[in-house]
PDB file of C-alpha atoms in Angstrom:
ATOM      1  CA  MET O   1       0.211  -0.054  -0.024  1.00 61.00           C
ATOM      2  CA  ARG O   2       2.371   2.389   1.171  1.00 63.00           C
ATOM      3  CA  LYS O   3       4.434   1.468  -2.709  1.00 64.00           C
ATOM      4  CA  HIS O   4       1.538   2.120  -4.364  1.00 63.00           C
ATOM      5  CA  LEU O   5       0.829   5.393  -2.290  1.00 63.00           C
ATOM      6  CA  LYS O   6       4.486   7.002  -3.559  1.00 66.00           C
ATOM      7  CA  LYS O   7       3.912   5.950  -6.942  1.00 68.00           C
ATOM      8  CA  ASN O   8       0.578   7.991  -7.000  1.00 68.00           C
ATOM      9  CA  LEU O   9       2.414  10.780  -4.944  1.00 67.00           C
ATOM     10  CA  ARG O  10       5.005  10.740  -7.931  1.00 73.00           C
ATOM     11  CA  LEU O  11       2.641  11.026 -10.791  1.00 70.00           C
ATOM     12  CA  VAL O  12       0.801  13.728  -9.027  1.00 65.00           C
ATOM     13  CA  ILE O  13       4.259  15.960  -8.370  1.00 76.00           C
ATOM     14  CA  THR O  14       5.042  14.969 -12.134  1.00 76.00           C
ATOM     15  CA  GLY O  15       1.601  16.120 -13.100  1.00 69.00           C
ATOM     16  CA  LEU O  16       1.919  19.342 -11.227  1.00 69.00           C
ATOM     17  CA  VAL O  17       5.314  20.056 -12.373  1.00 69.00           C
ATOM     18  CA  MET O  18       4.127  19.474 -16.258  1.00 74.00           C
ATOM     19  CA  VAL O  19       1.099  21.938 -15.922  1.00 69.00           C
ATOM     20  CA  GLY O  20       3.803  24.350 -14.254  1.00 70.00           C
ATOM     21  CA  LEU O  21       5.750  24.065 -16.934  1.00 71.00           C
ATOM     22  CA  ILE O  22       2.853  24.486 -19.868  1.00 79.00           C
ATOM     23  CA  VAL O  23       1.496  27.516 -17.843  1.00 70.00           C
ATOM     24  CA  GLY O  24       4.940  28.954 -17.332  1.00 68.00           C
ATOM     25  CA  TYR O  25       5.539  28.862 -20.856  1.00 70.00           C
ATOM     26  CA  TYR O  26       2.232  30.062 -22.313  1.00 70.00           C
ATOM     27  CA  TYR O  27       2.654  33.189 -19.984  1.00 69.00           C
ATOM     28  CA  TYR O  28       6.032  33.433 -21.399  1.00 72.00           C
ATOM     29  CA  LEU O  29       4.802  33.688 -24.974  1.00 71.00           C
ATOM     30  CA  ALA O  30       1.817  35.804 -24.003  1.00 71.00           C
ATOM     31  CA  ASN O  31       4.014  38.578 -21.997  1.00 73.00           C
ATOM     32  CA  ARG O  32       7.548  38.462 -24.270  1.00 70.00           C
ATOM     33  CA  ASP O  33       7.910  41.240 -26.562  1.00 60.00           C
ATOM     34  CA  ASP O  34       9.333  39.790 -29.776  1.00 57.00           C
ATOM     35  CA  LYS O  35       8.670  41.997 -32.340  1.00 55.00           C
ATOM     36  CA  ALA O  36      11.073  42.926 -34.058  1.00 53.00           C
ATOM     37  CA  PRO O  37      11.817  46.833 -34.817  1.00 53.00           C
ATOM     38  CA  GLU O  38      10.571  47.227 -38.508  1.00 55.00           C
ATOM     39  CA  ASP O  39       7.372  45.654 -37.147  1.00 56.00           C
ATOM     40  CA  ASN O  40       6.762  48.764 -34.875  1.00 58.00           C
ATOM     41  CA  VAL O  41       7.162  51.071 -37.771  1.00 60.00           C
ATOM     42  CA  LYS O  42       3.567  52.814 -39.034  1.00 72.00           C
ATOM     43  CA  VAL O  43       3.661  52.169 -42.545  1.00 77.00           C
ATOM     44  CA  THR O  44       2.412  55.429 -44.551  1.00 87.00           C
ATOM     45  CA  GLU O  45      -0.321  55.806 -47.253  1.00 88.00           C
ATOM     46  CA  LEU O  46       2.980  57.224 -49.195  1.00 91.00           C
ATOM     47  CA  HIS O  47       4.661  53.932 -48.169  1.00 92.00           C
ATOM     48  CA  GLU O  48       1.781  52.189 -49.548  1.00 93.00           C
ATOM     49  CA  VAL O  49       1.130  53.726 -52.469  1.00 93.00           C
ATOM     50  CA  LEU O  50       4.906  53.802 -53.700  1.00 94.00           C
ATOM     51  CA  SER O  51       5.167  50.168 -52.639  1.00 92.00           C
ATOM     52  CA  LYS O  52       2.144  48.863 -54.989  1.00 94.00           C
ATOM     53  CA  LYS O  53       3.435  46.322 -57.551  1.00 94.00           C
ATOM     54  CA  LEU O  54       1.311  47.467 -60.550  1.00 93.00           C
ATOM     55  CA  ASP O  55       2.535  45.062 -62.920  1.00 92.00           C
ATOM     56  CA  ILE O  56       1.655  42.153 -60.640  1.00 93.00           C
ATOM     57  CA  SER O  57      -1.824  43.470 -58.768  1.00 93.00           C
ATOM     58  CA  TYR O  58      -3.334  46.015 -61.492  1.00 96.00           C
ATOM     59  CA  PRO O  59      -6.768  47.781 -60.289  1.00 96.00           C
ATOM     60  CA  PRO O  60      -9.312  45.160 -61.855  1.00 96.00           C
ATOM     61  CA  THR O  61     -12.025  48.043 -62.627  1.00 95.00           C
ATOM     62  CA  PRO O  62     -12.102  51.420 -63.989  1.00 96.00           C
ATOM     63  CA  ARG O  63     -13.632  52.579 -60.212  1.00 96.00           C
ATOM     64  CA  GLU O  64     -10.758  51.137 -58.815  1.00 97.00           C
ATOM     65  CA  VAL O  65      -8.148  52.617 -60.923  1.00 97.00           C
ATOM     66  CA  ILE O  66      -9.325  56.254 -60.230  1.00 97.00           C
ATOM     67  CA  LYS O  67      -9.682  55.238 -56.536  1.00 96.00           C
ATOM     68  CA  PHE O  68      -5.947  54.214 -56.851  1.00 97.00           C
ATOM     69  CA  TYR O  69      -5.129  57.497 -58.635  1.00 96.00           C
ATOM     70  CA  ASN O  70      -6.799  59.449 -55.853  1.00 96.00           C
ATOM     71  CA  ARG O  71      -4.631  57.803 -53.008  1.00 96.00           C
ATOM     72  CA  ILE O  72      -1.565  58.939 -55.678  1.00 96.00           C
ATOM     73  CA  LEU O  73      -2.894  62.531 -55.970  1.00 95.00           C
ATOM     74  CA  GLU O  74      -3.807  62.941 -52.295  1.00 94.00           C
ATOM     75  CA  CYS O  75      -0.196  61.983 -51.490  1.00 94.00           C
ATOM     76  CA  ALA O  76       1.225  63.972 -54.242  1.00 94.00           C
ATOM     77  CA  TYR O  77      -0.891  67.189 -52.821  1.00 92.00           C
ATOM     78  CA  ASN O  78      -0.922  66.482 -48.942  1.00 91.00           C
ATOM     79  CA  ASP O  79       2.526  64.406 -47.891  1.00 90.00           C
ATOM     80  CA  GLU O  80       5.869  65.937 -47.824  1.00 90.00           C
ATOM     81  CA  TYR O  81       8.754  63.298 -49.587  1.00 91.00           C
ATOM     82  CA  ASP O  82      11.773  63.844 -51.217  1.00 93.00           C
ATOM     83  CA  ASP O  83      12.509  64.521 -55.140  1.00 94.00           C
ATOM     84  CA  ALA O  84      12.952  60.537 -55.637  1.00 95.00           C
ATOM     85  CA  GLN O  85       9.682  59.823 -53.937  1.00 94.00           C
ATOM     86  CA  PHE O  86       8.089  62.611 -56.325  1.00 95.00           C
ATOM     87  CA  ASN O  87       9.509  60.582 -58.886  1.00 95.00           C
ATOM     88  CA  GLN O  88       7.977  57.519 -57.924  1.00 96.00           C
ATOM     89  CA  LEU O  89       4.615  59.190 -57.462  1.00 95.00           C
ATOM     90  CA  ALA O  90       4.539  60.452 -60.972  1.00 96.00           C
ATOM     91  CA  GLU O  91       5.832  57.169 -62.098  1.00 96.00           C
ATOM     92  CA  GLN O  92       2.978  55.187 -60.427  1.00 96.00           C
ATOM     93  CA  ALA O  93       0.330  57.739 -61.999  1.00 96.00           C
ATOM     94  CA  ARG O  94       1.403  57.464 -65.468  1.00 96.00           C
ATOM     95  CA  LYS O  95       1.441  53.658 -64.965  1.00 97.00           C
ATOM     96  CA  LEU O  96      -2.531  53.945 -64.722  1.00 97.00           C
ATOM     97  CA  MET O  97      -2.544  55.905 -68.077  1.00 96.00           C
ATOM     98  CA  ASP O  98      -3.368  54.725 -71.399  1.00 96.00           C
ATOM     99  CA  ASP O  99      -0.334  54.929 -74.295  1.00 95.00           C
ATOM    100  CA  GLU O 100      -2.150  57.872 -76.016  1.00 95.00           C
ATOM    101  CA  LEU O 101      -2.274  60.365 -73.090  1.00 94.00           C
ATOM    102  CA  LEU O 102       1.402  59.074 -72.405  1.00 95.00           C
ATOM    103  CA  GLN O 103       2.762  60.140 -75.742  1.00 95.00           C
ATOM    104  CA  ASN O 104       0.630  63.233 -75.847  1.00 94.00           C
ATOM    105  CA  ASN O 105       2.467  63.826 -72.068  1.00 91.00           C
ATOM    106  CA  PRO O 106       6.255  62.845 -72.308  1.00 94.00           C
ATOM    107  CA  GLU O 107       7.620  62.005 -69.083  1.00 95.00           C
ATOM    108  CA  ASP O 108       9.512  65.416 -68.187  1.00 95.00           C
ATOM    109  CA  ALA O 109       6.935  67.513 -69.348  1.00 95.00           C
ATOM    110  CA  TYR O 110       4.455  65.522 -67.382  1.00 95.00           C
ATOM    111  CA  LYS O 111       6.618  65.987 -64.061  1.00 95.00           C
ATOM    112  CA  MET O 112       7.136  69.424 -64.526  1.00 95.00           C
ATOM    113  CA  GLN O 113       3.603  70.327 -64.648  1.00 95.00           C
ATOM    114  CA  PHE O 114       2.452  67.737 -62.003  1.00 94.00           C
ATOM    115  CA  GLN O 115       4.933  69.751 -59.884  1.00 94.00           C
ATOM    116  CA  LYS O 116       3.726  73.264 -60.828  1.00 95.00           C
ATOM    117  CA  GLU O 117       0.591  72.333 -59.921  1.00 93.00           C
ATOM    118  CA  ILE O 118       1.249  71.066 -56.825  1.00 93.00           C
ATOM    119  CA  ALA O 119       3.637  73.906 -56.054  1.00 92.00           C
ATOM    120  CA  ALA O 120       0.518  76.335 -56.494  1.00 90.00           C
ATOM    121  CA  TYR O 121      -1.407  74.267 -54.651  1.00 87.00           C
ATOM    122  CA  LYS O 122       0.713  74.473 -51.543  1.00 88.00           C
ATOM    123  CA  GLU O 123       0.935  78.098 -52.172  1.00 89.00           C
ATOM    124  CA  ASP O 124      -2.732  78.659 -51.748  1.00 85.00           C
ATOM    125  CA  SER O 125      -2.659  76.532 -48.580  1.00 85.00           C
ATOM    126  CA  ARG O 126      -5.099  73.689 -50.317  1.00 88.00           C
ATOM    127  CA  GLN O 127      -5.021  70.337 -48.894  1.00 89.00           C
ATOM    128  CA  ILE O 128      -7.188  67.557 -50.346  1.00 90.00           C
ATOM    129  CA  MET O 129      -9.796  66.496 -47.106  1.00 90.00           C
ATOM    130  CA  GLN O 130     -11.381  63.982 -49.298  1.00 92.00           C
ATOM    131  CA  THR O 131     -11.950  61.794 -52.897  1.00 93.00           C
ATOM    132  CA  ALA O 132     -14.908  59.880 -53.806  1.00 94.00           C
ATOM    133  CA  VAL O 133     -15.520  57.796 -56.750  1.00 95.00           C
ATOM    134  CA  CYS O 134     -19.005  57.499 -57.889  1.00 93.00           C
ATOM    135  CA  ASP O 135     -20.621  54.127 -57.217  1.00 94.00           C
ATOM    136  CA  SER O 136     -20.795  51.233 -59.792  1.00 91.00           C
ATOM    137  CA  ASP O 137     -23.961  51.547 -61.315  1.00 90.00           C
ATOM    138  CA  GLU O 138     -23.058  55.404 -62.397  1.00 93.00           C
ATOM    139  CA  VAL O 139     -19.655  53.683 -64.120  1.00 94.00           C
ATOM    140  CA  GLU O 140     -20.577  54.627 -68.064  1.00 94.00           C
ATOM    141  CA  SER O 141     -19.462  51.899 -70.086  1.00 94.00           C
ATOM    142  CA  ARG O 142     -19.125  52.016 -74.063  1.00 93.00           C
ATOM    143  CA  GLU O 143     -17.624  51.141 -77.152  1.00 93.00           C
ATOM    144  CA  ILE O 144     -15.304  53.815 -78.708  1.00 89.00           C
ATOM    145  CA  GLU O 145     -13.931  52.763 -82.249  1.00 90.00           C
ATOM    146  CA  GLY O 146     -14.063  49.362 -81.326  1.00 91.00           C
ATOM    147  CA  ARG O 147     -12.494  49.530 -77.903  1.00 93.00           C
ATOM    148  CA  LYS O 148     -14.054  49.156 -74.464  1.00 95.00           C
ATOM    149  CA  CYS O 149     -14.358  52.185 -72.814  1.00 96.00           C
ATOM    150  CA  ALA O 150     -15.685  53.685 -69.273  1.00 96.00           C
ATOM    151  CA  TYR O 151     -16.278  57.017 -67.701  1.00 96.00           C
ATOM    152  CA  VAL O 152     -15.856  57.431 -64.270  1.00 96.00           C
ATOM    153  CA  GLY O 153     -16.791  60.373 -62.009  1.00 95.00           C
ATOM    154  CA  ALA O 154     -14.967  61.393 -59.259  1.00 96.00           C
ATOM    155  CA  SER O 155     -15.352  64.355 -56.456  1.00 94.00           C
ATOM    156  CA  TYR O 156     -12.628  66.488 -54.141  1.00 93.00           C
ATOM    157  CA  PHE O 157     -13.152  68.003 -51.405  1.00 92.00           C
ATOM    158  CA  THR O 158     -10.488  70.377 -50.765  1.00 90.00           C
ATOM    159  CA  LYS O 159      -9.524  72.855 -47.955  1.00 88.00           C
ATOM    160  CA  GLU O 160      -8.200  76.278 -48.792  1.00 85.00           C
ATOM    161  CA  GLY O 161      -6.176  78.033 -45.911  1.00 79.00           C
ATOM    162  CA  LYS O 162      -8.853  79.521 -43.146  1.00 77.00           C
ATOM    163  CA  GLU O 163     -11.080  80.611 -46.171  1.00 74.00           C
ATOM    164  CA  GLY O 164     -13.038  78.220 -46.915  1.00 83.00           C
ATOM    165  CA  PHE O 165     -14.197  74.623 -48.395  1.00 87.00           C
ATOM    166  CA  TYR O 166     -14.627  73.350 -52.143  1.00 87.00           C
ATOM    167  CA  ARG O 167     -15.471  70.542 -53.873  1.00 90.00           C
ATOM    168  CA  ALA O 168     -14.400  70.228 -57.739  1.00 90.00           C
ATOM    169  CA  TYR O 169     -15.950  67.017 -59.887  1.00 93.00           C
ATOM    170  CA  GLU O 170     -13.824  65.627 -62.408  1.00 94.00           C
ATOM    171  CA  SER O 171     -14.766  62.684 -64.952  1.00 95.00           C
ATOM    172  CA  TYR O 172     -12.414  60.432 -66.458  1.00 96.00           C
ATOM    173  CA  LEU O 173     -12.631  58.538 -69.641  1.00 97.00           C
ATOM    174  CA  LEU O 174     -10.939  55.012 -69.390  1.00 96.00           C
ATOM    175  CA  ARG O 175      -9.987  52.768 -72.116  1.00 96.00           C
ATOM    176  CA  GLN O 176      -8.948  49.058 -72.253  1.00 95.00           C
ATOM    177  CA  ASP O 177      -5.847  48.158 -73.557  1.00 94.00           C
ATOM    178  CA  LYS O 178      -5.082  44.887 -75.132  1.00 93.00           C
ATOM    179  CA  ASP O 179      -3.918  43.125 -71.872  1.00 93.00           C
ATOM    180  CA  GLY O 180      -7.705  44.089 -70.682  1.00 94.00           C
ATOM    181  CA  LYS O 181      -6.248  46.496 -67.855  1.00 96.00           C
ATOM    182  CA  TRP O 182      -8.353  49.704 -67.596  1.00 97.00           C
ATOM    183  CA  LYS O 183      -6.104  52.781 -68.479  1.00 97.00           C
ATOM    184  CA  ILE O 184      -6.830  56.489 -67.910  1.00 97.00           C
ATOM    185  CA  LEU O 185      -7.170  58.179 -71.769  1.00 96.00           C
ATOM    186  CA  ALA O 186      -8.514  61.636 -70.575  1.00 94.00           C
ATOM    187  CA  TYR O 187     -10.154  63.780 -67.836  1.00 92.00           C
ATOM    188  CA  HIS O 188     -11.357  67.246 -67.288  1.00 89.00           C
ATOM    189  CA  LEU O 189     -12.964  69.481 -64.756  1.00 86.00           C
ATOM    190  CA  VAL O 190     -16.667  69.011 -64.645  1.00 84.00           C
ATOM    191  CA  ASP O 191     -19.341  72.015 -63.604  1.00 66.00           C
ATOM    192  CA  GLY O 192     -16.155  73.842 -62.018  1.00 54.00           C
ATOM    193  CA  GLU O 193     -15.918  74.245 -58.144  1.00 52.00           C
ATOM    194  CA  GLU O 194     -18.669  74.539 -56.061  1.00 50.00           C
ATOM    195  CA  SER O 195     -17.418  76.645 -52.099  1.00 42.00           C
TER     196      SER O 195
END
């Protein structure tokens, strides 16, 4: 009987030690700070826009193309960045453009015009507060000269200094290329600005 009691006592003690080790290990895992320093770095919208690989994950619809284009515009007009990042923003925008639009806007001329517009915007203390793209059912699809095209409307809510708020409306014409990607062919201001 004593032998049986000793055996049971050893089993209980072994079981308690095992439970203690499991609980201790769980506590250690739950409370350790094992994140690498780069895990604690906040990824900015600018970084996300610049790091998007458009050749791998191109926006699938005309609306998504304009949504991403708007993200580029918000970064360009609102964020702080260096020359290399500006060039990357311009390159990302140009990847969304149709070949015909690219031919009419050579890269150097496009970048120079883009920089002038941004400088004028900042000089007026303007900031894009919000962008919006029309709903899917508002996208107009057409066939022009045998190619699929789509009209997408977008609005830009901006603040200028302390004077006021404005909303501008743009209409974008996109055309599907030979790979099935929707590219911006043209855009223009619609109805001016509202105060």
